PDB file of N, CA and C in Angstrom:
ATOM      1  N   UNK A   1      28.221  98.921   5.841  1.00 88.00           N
ATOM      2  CA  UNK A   1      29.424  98.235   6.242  1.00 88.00           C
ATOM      3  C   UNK A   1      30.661  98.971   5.705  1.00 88.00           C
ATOM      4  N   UNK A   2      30.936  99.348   4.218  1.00 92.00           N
ATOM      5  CA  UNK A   2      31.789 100.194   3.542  1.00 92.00           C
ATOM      6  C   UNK A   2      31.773 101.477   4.270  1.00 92.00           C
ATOM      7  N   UNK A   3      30.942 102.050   4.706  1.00 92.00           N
ATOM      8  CA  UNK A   3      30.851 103.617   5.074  1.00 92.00           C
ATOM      9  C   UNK A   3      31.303 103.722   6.074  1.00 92.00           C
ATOM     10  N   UNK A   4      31.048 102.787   6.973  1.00 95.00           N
ATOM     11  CA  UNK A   4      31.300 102.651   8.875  1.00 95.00           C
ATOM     12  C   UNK A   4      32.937 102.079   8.471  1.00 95.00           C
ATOM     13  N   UNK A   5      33.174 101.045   7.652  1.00 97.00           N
ATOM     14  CA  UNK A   5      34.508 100.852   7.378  1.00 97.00           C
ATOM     15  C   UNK A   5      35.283 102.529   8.001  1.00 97.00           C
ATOM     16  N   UNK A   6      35.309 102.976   6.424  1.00 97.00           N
ATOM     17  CA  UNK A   6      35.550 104.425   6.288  1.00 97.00           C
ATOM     18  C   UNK A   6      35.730 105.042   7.045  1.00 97.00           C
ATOM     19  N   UNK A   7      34.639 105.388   7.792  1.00 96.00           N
ATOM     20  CA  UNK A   7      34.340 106.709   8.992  1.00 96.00           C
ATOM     21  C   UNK A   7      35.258 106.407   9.680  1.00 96.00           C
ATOM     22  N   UNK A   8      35.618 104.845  10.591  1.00 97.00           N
ATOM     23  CA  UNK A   8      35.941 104.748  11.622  1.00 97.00           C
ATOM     24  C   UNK A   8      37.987 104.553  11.268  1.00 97.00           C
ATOM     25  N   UNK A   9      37.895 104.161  10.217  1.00 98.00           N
ATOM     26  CA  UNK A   9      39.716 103.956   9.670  1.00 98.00           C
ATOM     27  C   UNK A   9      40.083 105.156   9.551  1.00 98.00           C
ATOM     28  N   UNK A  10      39.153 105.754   8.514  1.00 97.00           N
ATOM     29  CA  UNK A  10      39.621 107.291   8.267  1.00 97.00           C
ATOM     30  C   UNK A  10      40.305 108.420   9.284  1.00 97.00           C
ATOM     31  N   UNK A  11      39.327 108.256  10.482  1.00 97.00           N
ATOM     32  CA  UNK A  11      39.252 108.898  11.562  1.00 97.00           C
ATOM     33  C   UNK A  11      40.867 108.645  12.350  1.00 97.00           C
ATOM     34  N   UNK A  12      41.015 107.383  12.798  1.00 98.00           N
ATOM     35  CA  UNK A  12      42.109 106.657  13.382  1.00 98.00           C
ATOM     36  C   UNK A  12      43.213 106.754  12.035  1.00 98.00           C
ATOM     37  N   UNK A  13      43.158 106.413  11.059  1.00 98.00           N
ATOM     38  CA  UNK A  13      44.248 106.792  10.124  1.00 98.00           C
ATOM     39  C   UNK A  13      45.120 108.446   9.907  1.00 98.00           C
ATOM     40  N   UNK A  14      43.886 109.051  10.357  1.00 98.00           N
ATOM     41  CA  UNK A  14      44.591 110.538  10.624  1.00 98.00           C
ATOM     42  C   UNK A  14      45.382 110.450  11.984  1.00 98.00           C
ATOM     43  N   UNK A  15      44.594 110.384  13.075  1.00 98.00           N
ATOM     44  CA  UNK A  15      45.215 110.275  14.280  1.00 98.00           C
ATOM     45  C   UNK A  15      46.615 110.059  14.555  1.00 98.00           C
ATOM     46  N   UNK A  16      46.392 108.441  13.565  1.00 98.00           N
ATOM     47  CA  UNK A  16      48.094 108.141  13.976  1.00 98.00           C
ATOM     48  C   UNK A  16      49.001 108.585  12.880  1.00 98.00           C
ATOM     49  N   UNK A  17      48.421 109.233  11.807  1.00 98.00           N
ATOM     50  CA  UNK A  17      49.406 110.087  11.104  1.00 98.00           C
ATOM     51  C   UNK A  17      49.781 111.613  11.902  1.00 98.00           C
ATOM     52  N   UNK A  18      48.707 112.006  12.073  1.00 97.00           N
ATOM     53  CA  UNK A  18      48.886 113.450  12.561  1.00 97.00           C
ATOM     54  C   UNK A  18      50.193 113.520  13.971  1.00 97.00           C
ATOM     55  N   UNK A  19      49.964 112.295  14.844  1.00 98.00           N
ATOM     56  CA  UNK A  19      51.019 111.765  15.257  1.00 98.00           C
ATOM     57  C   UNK A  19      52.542 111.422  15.245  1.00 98.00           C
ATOM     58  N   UNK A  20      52.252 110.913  14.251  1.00 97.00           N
ATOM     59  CA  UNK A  20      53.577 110.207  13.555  1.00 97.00           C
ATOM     60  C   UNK A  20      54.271 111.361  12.938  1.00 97.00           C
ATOM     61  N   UNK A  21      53.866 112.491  12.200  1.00 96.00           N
ATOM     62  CA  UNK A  21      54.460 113.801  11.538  1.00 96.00           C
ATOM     63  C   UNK A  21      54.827 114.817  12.817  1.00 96.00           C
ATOM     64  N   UNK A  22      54.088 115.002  13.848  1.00 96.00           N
ATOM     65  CA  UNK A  22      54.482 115.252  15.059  1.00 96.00           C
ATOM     66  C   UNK A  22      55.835 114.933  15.828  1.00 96.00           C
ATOM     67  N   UNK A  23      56.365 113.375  15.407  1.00 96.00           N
ATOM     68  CA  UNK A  23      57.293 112.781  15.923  1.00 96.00           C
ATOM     69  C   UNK A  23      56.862 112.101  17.435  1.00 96.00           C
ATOM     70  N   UNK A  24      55.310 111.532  17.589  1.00 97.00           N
ATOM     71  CA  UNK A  24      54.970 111.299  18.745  1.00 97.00           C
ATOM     72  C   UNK A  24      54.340 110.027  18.610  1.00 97.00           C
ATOM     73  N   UNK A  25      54.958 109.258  17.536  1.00 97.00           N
ATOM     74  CA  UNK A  25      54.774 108.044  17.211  1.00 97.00           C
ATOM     75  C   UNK A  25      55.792 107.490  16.111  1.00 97.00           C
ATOM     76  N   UNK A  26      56.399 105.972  16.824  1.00 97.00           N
ATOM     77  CA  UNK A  26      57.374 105.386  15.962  1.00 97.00           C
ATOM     78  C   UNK A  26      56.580 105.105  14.678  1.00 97.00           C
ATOM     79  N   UNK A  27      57.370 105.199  13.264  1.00 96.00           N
ATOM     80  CA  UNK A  27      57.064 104.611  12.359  1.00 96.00           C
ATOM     81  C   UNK A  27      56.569 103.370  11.878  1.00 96.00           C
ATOM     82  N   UNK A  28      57.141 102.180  13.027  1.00 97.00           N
ATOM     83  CA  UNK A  28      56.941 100.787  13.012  1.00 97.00           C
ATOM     84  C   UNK A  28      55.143 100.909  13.370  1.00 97.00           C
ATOM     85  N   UNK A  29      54.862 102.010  14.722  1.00 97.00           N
ATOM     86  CA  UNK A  29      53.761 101.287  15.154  1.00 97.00           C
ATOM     87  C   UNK A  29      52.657 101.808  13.973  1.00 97.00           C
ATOM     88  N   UNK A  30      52.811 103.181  13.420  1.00 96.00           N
ATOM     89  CA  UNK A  30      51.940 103.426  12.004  1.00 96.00           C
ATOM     90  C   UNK A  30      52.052 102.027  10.881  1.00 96.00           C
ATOM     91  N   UNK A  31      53.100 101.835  10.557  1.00 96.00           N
ATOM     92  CA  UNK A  31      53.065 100.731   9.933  1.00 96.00           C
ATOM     93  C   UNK A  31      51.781 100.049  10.223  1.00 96.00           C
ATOM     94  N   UNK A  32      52.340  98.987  11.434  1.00 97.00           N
ATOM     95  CA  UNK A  32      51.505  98.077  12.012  1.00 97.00           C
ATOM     96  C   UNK A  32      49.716  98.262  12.027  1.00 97.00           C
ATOM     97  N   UNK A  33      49.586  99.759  12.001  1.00 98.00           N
ATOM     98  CA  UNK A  33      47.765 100.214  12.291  1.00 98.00           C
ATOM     99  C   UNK A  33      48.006  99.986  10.345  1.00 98.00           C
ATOM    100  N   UNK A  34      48.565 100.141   9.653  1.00 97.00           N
ATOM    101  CA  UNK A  34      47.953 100.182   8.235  1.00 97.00           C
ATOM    102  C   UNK A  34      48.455  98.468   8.117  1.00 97.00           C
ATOM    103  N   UNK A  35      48.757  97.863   8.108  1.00 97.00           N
ATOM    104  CA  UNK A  35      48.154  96.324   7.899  1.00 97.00           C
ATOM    105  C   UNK A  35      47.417  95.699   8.417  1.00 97.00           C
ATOM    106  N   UNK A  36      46.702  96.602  10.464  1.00 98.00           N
ATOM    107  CA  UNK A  36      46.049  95.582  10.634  1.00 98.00           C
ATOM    108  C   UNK A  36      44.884  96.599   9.696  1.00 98.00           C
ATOM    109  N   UNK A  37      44.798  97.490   9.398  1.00 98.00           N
ATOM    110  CA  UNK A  37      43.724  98.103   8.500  1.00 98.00           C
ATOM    111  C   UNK A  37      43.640  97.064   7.832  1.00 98.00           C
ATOM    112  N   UNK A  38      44.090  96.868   6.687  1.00 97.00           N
ATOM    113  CA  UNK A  38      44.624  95.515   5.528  1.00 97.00           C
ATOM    114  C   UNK A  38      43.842  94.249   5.960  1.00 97.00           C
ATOM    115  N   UNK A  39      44.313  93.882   7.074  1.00 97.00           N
ATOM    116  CA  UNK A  39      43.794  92.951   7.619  1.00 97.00           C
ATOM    117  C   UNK A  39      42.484  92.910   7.496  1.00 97.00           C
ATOM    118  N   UNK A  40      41.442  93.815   8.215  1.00 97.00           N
ATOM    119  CA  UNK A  40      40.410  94.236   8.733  1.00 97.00           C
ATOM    120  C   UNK A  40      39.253  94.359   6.812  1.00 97.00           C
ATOM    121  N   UNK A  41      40.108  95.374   5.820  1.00 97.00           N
ATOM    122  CA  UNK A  41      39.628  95.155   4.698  1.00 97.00           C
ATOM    123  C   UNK A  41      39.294  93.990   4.544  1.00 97.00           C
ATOM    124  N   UNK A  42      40.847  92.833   4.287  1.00 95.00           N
ATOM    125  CA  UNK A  42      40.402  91.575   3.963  1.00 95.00           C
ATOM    126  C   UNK A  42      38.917  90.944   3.871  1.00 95.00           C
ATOM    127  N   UNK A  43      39.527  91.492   5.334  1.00 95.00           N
ATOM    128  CA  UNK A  43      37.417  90.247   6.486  1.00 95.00           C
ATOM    129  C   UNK A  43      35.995  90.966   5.697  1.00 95.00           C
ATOM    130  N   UNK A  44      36.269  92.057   4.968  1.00 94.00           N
ATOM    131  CA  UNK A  44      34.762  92.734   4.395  1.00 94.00           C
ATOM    132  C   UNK A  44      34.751  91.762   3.043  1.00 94.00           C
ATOM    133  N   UNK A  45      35.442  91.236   2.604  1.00 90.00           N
ATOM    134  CA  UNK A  45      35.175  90.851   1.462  1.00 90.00           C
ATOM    135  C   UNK A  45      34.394  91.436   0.253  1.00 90.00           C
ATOM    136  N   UNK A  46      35.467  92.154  -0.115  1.00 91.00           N
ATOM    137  CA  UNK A  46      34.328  93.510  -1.222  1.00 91.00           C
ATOM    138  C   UNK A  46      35.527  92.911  -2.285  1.00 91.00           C
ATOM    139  N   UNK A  47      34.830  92.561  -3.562  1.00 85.00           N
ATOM    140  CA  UNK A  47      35.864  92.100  -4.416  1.00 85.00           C
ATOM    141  C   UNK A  47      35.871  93.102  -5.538  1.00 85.00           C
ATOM    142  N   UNK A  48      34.723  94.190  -5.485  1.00 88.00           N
ATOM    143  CA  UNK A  48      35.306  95.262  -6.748  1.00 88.00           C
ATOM    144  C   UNK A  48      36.477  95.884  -6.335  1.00 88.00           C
ATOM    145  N   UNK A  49      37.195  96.357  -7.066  1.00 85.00           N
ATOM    146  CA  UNK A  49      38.409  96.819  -7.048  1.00 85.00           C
ATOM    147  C   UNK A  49      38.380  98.424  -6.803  1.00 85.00           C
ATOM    148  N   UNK A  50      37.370  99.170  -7.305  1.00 87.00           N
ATOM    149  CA  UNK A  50      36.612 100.542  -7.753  1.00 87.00           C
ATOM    150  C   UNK A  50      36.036 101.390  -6.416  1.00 87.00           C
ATOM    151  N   UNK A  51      37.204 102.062  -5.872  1.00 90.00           N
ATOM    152  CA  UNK A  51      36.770 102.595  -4.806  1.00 90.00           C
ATOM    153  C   UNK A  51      34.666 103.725  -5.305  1.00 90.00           C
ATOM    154  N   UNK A  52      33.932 103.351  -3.963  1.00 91.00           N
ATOM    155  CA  UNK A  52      32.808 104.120  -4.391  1.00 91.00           C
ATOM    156  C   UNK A  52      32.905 105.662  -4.613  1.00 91.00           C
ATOM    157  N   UNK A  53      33.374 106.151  -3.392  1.00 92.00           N
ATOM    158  CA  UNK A  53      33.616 107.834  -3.624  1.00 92.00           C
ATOM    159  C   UNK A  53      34.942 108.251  -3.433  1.00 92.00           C
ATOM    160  N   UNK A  54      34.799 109.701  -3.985  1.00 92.00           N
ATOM    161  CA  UNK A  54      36.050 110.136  -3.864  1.00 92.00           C
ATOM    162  C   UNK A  54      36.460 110.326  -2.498  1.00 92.00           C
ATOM    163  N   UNK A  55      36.015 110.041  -1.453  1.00 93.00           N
ATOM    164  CA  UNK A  55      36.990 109.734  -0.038  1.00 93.00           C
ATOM    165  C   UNK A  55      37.559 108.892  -0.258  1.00 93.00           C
ATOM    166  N   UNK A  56      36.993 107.652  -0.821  1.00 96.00           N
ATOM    167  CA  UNK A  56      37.460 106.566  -0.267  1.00 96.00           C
ATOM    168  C   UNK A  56      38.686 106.704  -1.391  1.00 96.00           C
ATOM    169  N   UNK A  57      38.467 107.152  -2.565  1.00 95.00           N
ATOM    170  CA  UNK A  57      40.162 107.303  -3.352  1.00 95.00           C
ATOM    171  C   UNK A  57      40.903 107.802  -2.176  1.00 95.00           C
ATOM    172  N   UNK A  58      40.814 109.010  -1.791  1.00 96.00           N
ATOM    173  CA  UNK A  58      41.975 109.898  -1.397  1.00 96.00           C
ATOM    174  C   UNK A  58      42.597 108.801   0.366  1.00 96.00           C
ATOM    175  N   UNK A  59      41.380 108.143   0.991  1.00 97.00           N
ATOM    176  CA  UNK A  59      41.601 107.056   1.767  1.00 97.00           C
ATOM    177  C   UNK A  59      43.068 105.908   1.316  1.00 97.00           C
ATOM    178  N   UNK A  60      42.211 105.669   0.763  1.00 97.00           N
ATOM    179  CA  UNK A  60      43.190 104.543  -0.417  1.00 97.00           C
ATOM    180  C   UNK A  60      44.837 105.206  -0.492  1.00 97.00           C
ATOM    181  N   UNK A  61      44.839 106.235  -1.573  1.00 96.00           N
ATOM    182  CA  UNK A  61      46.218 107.251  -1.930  1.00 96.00           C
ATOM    183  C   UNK A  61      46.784 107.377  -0.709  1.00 96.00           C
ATOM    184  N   UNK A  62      45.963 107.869   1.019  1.00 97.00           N
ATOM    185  CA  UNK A  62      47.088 108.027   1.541  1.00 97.00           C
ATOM    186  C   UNK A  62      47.392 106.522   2.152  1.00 97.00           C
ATOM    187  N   UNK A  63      46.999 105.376   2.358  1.00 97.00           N
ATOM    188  CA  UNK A  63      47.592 104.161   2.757  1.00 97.00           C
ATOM    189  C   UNK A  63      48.516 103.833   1.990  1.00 97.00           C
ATOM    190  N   UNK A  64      48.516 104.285   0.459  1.00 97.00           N
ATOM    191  CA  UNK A  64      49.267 103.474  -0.482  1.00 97.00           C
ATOM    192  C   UNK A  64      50.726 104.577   0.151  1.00 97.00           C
ATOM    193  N   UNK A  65      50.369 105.952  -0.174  1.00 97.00           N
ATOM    194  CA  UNK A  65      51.729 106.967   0.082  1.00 97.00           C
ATOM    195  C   UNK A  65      52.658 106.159   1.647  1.00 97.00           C
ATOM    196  N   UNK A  66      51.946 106.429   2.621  1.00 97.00           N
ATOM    197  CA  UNK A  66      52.537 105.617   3.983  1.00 97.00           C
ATOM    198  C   UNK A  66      53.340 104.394   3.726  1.00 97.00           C
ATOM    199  N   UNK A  67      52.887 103.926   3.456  1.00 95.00           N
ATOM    200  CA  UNK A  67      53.596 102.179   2.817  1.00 95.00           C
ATOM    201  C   UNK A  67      54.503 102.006   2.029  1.00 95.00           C
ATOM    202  N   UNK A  68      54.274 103.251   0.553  1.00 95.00           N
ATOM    203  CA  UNK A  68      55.100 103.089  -0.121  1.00 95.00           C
ATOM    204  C   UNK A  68      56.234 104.439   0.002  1.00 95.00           C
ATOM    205  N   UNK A  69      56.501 105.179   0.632  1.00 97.00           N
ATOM    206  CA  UNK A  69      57.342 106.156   0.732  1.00 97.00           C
ATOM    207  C   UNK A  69      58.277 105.640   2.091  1.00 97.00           C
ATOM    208  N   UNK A  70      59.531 105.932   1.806  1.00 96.00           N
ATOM    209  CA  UNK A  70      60.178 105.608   2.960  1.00 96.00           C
ATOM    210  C   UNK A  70      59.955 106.731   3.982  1.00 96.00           C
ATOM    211  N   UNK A  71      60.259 106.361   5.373  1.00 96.00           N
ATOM    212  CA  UNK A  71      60.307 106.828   6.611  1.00 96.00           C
ATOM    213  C   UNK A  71      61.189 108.024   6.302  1.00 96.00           C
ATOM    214  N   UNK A  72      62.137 108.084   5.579  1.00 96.00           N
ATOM    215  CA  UNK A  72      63.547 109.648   5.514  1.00 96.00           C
ATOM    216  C   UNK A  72      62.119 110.586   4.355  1.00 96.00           C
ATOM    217  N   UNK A  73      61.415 110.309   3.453  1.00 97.00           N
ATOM    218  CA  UNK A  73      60.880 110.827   2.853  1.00 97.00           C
ATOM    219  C   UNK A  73      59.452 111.269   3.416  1.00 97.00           C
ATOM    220  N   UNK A  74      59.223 110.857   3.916  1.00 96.00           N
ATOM    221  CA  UNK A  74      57.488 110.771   5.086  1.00 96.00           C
ATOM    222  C   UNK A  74      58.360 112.189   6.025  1.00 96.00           C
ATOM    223  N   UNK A  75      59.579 111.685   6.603  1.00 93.00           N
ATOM    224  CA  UNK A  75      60.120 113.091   7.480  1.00 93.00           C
ATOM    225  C   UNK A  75      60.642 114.459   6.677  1.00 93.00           C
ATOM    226  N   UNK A  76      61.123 113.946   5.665  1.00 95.00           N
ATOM    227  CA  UNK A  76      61.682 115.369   5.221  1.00 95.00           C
ATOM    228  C   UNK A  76      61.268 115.896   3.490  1.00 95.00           C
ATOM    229  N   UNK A  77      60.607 115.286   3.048  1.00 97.00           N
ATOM    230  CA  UNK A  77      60.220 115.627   1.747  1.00 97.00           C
ATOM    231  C   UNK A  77      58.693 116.621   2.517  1.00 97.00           C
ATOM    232  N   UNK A  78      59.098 117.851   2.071  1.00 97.00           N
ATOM    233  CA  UNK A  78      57.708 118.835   1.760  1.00 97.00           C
ATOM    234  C   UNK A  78      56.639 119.029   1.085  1.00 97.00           C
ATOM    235  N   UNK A  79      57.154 118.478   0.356  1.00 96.00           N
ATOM    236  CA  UNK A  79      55.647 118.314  -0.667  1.00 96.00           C
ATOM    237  C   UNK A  79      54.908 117.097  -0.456  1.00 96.00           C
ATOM    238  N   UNK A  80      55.507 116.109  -0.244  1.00 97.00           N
ATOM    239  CA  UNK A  80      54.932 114.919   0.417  1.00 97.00           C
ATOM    240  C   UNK A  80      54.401 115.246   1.567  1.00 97.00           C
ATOM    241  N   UNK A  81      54.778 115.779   2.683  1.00 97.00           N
ATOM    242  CA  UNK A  81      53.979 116.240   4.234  1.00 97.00           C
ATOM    243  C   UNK A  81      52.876 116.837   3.791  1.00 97.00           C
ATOM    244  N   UNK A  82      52.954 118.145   3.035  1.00 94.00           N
ATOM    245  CA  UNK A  82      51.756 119.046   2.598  1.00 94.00           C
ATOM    246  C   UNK A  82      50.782 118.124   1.960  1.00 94.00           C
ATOM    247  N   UNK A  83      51.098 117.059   0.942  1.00 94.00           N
ATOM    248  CA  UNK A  83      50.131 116.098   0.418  1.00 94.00           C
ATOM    249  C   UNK A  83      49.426 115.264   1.321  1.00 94.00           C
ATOM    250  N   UNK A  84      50.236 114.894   2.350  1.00 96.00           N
ATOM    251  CA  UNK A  84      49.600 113.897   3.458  1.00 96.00           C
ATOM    252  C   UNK A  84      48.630 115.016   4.132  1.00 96.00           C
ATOM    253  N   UNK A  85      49.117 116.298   4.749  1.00 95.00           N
ATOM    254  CA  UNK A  85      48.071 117.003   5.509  1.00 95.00           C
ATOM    255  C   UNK A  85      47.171 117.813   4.659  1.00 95.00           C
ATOM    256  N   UNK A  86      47.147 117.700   3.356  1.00 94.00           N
ATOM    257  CA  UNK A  86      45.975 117.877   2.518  1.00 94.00           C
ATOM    258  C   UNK A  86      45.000 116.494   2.329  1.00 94.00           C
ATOM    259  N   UNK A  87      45.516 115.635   2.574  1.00 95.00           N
ATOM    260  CA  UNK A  87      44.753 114.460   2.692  1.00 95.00           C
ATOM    261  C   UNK A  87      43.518 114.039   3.972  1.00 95.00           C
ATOM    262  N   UNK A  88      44.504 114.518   5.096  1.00 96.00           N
ATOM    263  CA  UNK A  88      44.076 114.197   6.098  1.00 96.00           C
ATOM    264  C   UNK A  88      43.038 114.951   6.311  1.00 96.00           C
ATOM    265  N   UNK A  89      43.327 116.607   6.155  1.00 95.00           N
ATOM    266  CA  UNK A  89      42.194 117.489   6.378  1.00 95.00           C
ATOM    267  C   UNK A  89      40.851 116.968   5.211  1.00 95.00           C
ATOM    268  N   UNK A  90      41.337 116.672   3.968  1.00 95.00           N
ATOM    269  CA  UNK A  90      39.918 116.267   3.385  1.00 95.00           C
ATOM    270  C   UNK A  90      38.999 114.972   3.948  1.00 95.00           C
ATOM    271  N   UNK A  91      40.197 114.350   4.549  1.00 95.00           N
ATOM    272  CA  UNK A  91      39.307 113.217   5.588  1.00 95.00           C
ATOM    273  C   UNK A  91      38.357 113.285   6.691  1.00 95.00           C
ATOM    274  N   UNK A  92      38.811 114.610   7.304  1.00 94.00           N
ATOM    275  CA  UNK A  92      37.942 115.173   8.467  1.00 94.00           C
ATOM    276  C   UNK A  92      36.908 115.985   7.782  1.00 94.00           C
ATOM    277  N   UNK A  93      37.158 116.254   6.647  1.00 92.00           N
ATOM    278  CA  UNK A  93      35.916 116.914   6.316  1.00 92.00           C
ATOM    279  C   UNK A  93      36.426 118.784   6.029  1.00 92.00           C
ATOM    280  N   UNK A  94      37.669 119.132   6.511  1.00 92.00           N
ATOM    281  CA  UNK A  94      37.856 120.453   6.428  1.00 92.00           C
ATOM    282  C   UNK A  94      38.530 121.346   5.547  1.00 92.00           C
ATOM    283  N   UNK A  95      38.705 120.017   4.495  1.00 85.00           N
ATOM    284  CA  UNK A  95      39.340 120.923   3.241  1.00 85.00           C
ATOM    285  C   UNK A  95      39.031 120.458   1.605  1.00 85.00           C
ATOM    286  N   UNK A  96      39.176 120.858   0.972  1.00 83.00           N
ATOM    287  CA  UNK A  96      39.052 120.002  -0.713  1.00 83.00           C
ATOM    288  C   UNK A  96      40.464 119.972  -0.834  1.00 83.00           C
ATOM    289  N   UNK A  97      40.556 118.823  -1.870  1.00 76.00           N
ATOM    290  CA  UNK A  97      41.602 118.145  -2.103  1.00 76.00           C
ATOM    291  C   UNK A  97      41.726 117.977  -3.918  1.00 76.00           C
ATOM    292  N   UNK A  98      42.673 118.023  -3.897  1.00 71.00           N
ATOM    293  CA  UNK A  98      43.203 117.904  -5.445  1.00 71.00           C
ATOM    294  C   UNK A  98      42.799 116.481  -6.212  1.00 71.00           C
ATOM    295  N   UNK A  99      42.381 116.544  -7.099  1.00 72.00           N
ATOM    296  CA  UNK A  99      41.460 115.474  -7.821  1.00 72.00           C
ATOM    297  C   UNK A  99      42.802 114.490  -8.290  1.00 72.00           C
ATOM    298  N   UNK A 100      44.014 114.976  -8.230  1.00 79.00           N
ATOM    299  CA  UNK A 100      45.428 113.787  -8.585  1.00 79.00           C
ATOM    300  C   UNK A 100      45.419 112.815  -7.267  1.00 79.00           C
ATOM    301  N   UNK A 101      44.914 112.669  -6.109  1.00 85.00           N
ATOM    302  CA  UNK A 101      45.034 112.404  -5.000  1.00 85.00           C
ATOM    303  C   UNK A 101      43.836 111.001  -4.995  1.00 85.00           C
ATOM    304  N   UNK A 102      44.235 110.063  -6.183  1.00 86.00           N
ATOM    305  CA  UNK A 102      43.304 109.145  -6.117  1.00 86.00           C
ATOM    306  C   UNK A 102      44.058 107.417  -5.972  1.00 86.00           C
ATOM    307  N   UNK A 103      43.007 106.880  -4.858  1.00 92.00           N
ATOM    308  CA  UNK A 103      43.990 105.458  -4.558  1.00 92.00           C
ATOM    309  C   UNK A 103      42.857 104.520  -5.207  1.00 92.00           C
ATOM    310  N   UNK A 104      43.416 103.393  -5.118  1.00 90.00           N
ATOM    311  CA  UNK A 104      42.364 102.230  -5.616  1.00 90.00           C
ATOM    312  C   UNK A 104      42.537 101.308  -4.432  1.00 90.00           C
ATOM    313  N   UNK A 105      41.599 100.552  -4.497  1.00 94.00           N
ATOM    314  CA  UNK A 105      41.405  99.553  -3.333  1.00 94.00           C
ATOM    315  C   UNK A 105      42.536  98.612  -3.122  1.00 94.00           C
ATOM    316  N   UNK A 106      42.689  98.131  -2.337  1.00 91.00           N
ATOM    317  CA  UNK A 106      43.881  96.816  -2.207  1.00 91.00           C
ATOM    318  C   UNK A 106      43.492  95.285  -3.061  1.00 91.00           C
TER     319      UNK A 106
END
Protein backbone atom coordinates (compact mmCIF):
# COMPACT_ATOMS: atom_id res chain seq x y z
CA UNK A 1 0.00 0.00 0.00
CA UNK A 2 3.06 2.48 1.09
CA UNK A 3 5.10 1.49 -2.03
CA UNK A 4 2.20 1.77 -4.69
CA UNK A 5 1.43 5.03 -2.56
CA UNK A 6 4.99 6.13 -3.65
CA UNK A 7 5.45 4.81 -7.12
CA UNK A 8 2.32 6.29 -8.30
CA UNK A 9 2.64 10.15 -6.37
CA UNK A 10 6.20 10.12 -7.02
CA UNK A 11 5.74 9.61 -10.64
CA UNK A 12 2.80 12.38 -11.03
CA UNK A 13 4.64 14.66 -8.46
CA UNK A 14 7.49 14.99 -10.95
CA UNK A 15 5.25 15.45 -13.88
CA UNK A 16 3.56 18.34 -12.56
CA UNK A 17 6.72 19.78 -11.27
CA UNK A 18 8.75 19.20 -14.32
CA UNK A 19 5.81 21.21 -15.72
CA UNK A 20 5.37 23.84 -13.53
CA UNK A 21 9.46 24.82 -13.85
CA UNK A 22 8.74 24.69 -17.59
CA UNK A 23 6.13 27.45 -17.05
CA UNK A 24 3.40 25.01 -18.51
CA UNK A 25 1.53 24.87 -15.44
CA UNK A 26 -0.07 27.52 -13.03
CA UNK A 27 1.26 27.36 -9.58
CA UNK A 28 -2.29 27.20 -8.02
CA UNK A 29 -2.96 23.93 -9.97
CA UNK A 30 0.60 22.25 -8.45
CA UNK A 31 -0.55 23.46 -5.29
CA UNK A 32 -3.86 21.81 -5.51
CA UNK A 33 -2.14 18.06 -6.78
CA UNK A 34 0.06 18.43 -3.39
CA UNK A 35 -2.99 18.64 -0.99
CA UNK A 36 -5.05 16.41 -2.80
CA UNK A 37 -1.72 14.19 -2.32
CA UNK A 38 -2.27 15.21 1.55
CA UNK A 39 -5.54 14.29 1.25
CA UNK A 40 -4.99 10.86 -0.27
CA UNK A 41 -1.99 10.25 2.62
CA UNK A 42 -4.60 11.05 5.17
CA UNK A 43 -7.01 7.96 3.90
CA UNK A 44 -3.72 5.40 4.38
CA UNK A 45 -3.70 5.94 7.84
CA UNK A 46 0.02 5.21 8.65
CA UNK A 47 0.55 6.88 12.04
CA UNK A 48 4.49 6.43 12.27
CA UNK A 49 5.88 9.55 11.56
CA UNK A 50 9.42 7.79 10.16
CA UNK A 51 9.52 7.83 6.57
CA UNK A 52 10.66 3.86 5.53
CA UNK A 53 13.33 4.64 2.82
CA UNK A 54 15.32 7.09 1.67
CA UNK A 55 12.86 7.86 -1.34
CA UNK A 56 10.33 8.33 0.58
CA UNK A 57 12.57 11.16 2.65
CA UNK A 58 13.62 12.90 -0.47
CA UNK A 59 9.51 12.38 -1.54
CA UNK A 60 8.57 14.06 1.61
CA UNK A 61 11.59 17.15 1.28
CA UNK A 62 10.31 17.87 -2.07
CA UNK A 63 6.40 18.31 -0.98
CA UNK A 64 7.56 20.13 2.04
CA UNK A 65 10.10 22.57 -0.44
CA UNK A 66 6.81 23.20 -2.98
CA UNK A 67 4.55 24.31 -0.16
CA UNK A 68 6.89 25.94 1.74
CA UNK A 69 8.93 28.15 -0.73
CA UNK A 70 7.17 30.88 -2.39
CA UNK A 71 6.19 30.86 -6.11
CA UNK A 72 9.06 34.15 -6.86
CA UNK A 73 11.57 31.60 -5.19
CA UNK A 74 10.39 28.11 -6.91
CA UNK A 75 10.95 30.64 -10.27
CA UNK A 76 14.05 32.31 -9.69
CA UNK A 77 16.21 31.00 -6.88
CA UNK A 78 18.95 28.50 -8.57
CA UNK A 79 19.90 26.54 -6.18
CA UNK A 80 16.48 25.77 -5.20
CA UNK A 81 15.52 24.66 -9.08
CA UNK A 82 18.82 22.51 -9.17
CA UNK A 83 17.59 20.98 -5.68
CA UNK A 84 14.10 20.31 -6.99
CA UNK A 85 15.61 18.70 -10.35
CA UNK A 86 18.03 16.74 -8.26
CA UNK A 87 15.11 15.50 -6.49
CA UNK A 88 13.04 14.68 -9.16
CA UNK A 89 15.69 12.79 -11.14
CA UNK A 90 16.37 10.65 -7.89
CA UNK A 91 12.63 9.93 -8.03
CA UNK A 92 12.72 8.45 -11.46
CA UNK A 93 15.40 6.52 -10.55
CA UNK A 94 18.25 8.46 -12.65
CA UNK A 95 20.35 10.09 -10.30
CA UNK A 96 21.76 9.97 -6.49
CA UNK A 97 20.90 12.57 -4.40
CA UNK A 98 22.49 14.32 -1.53
CA UNK A 99 21.81 12.67 1.85
CA UNK A 100 20.72 16.67 3.27
CA UNK A 101 17.61 16.11 1.05
CA UNK A 102 15.54 14.43 3.84
CA UNK A 103 11.59 15.04 4.54
CA UNK A 104 9.51 13.45 7.25
CA UNK A 105 6.05 12.39 6.85
CA UNK A 106 3.08 14.81 7.32
Amino acid sequence: MLDAFLEQKSKQLVFYLARYLRGQLPHQEMHLFIWDTLEEWAQLKISNKTPQSFREMVFWHLVYQLEFCSESDLKTDRHLRRELHQCMGYLLGKTQVHADFVGIRP
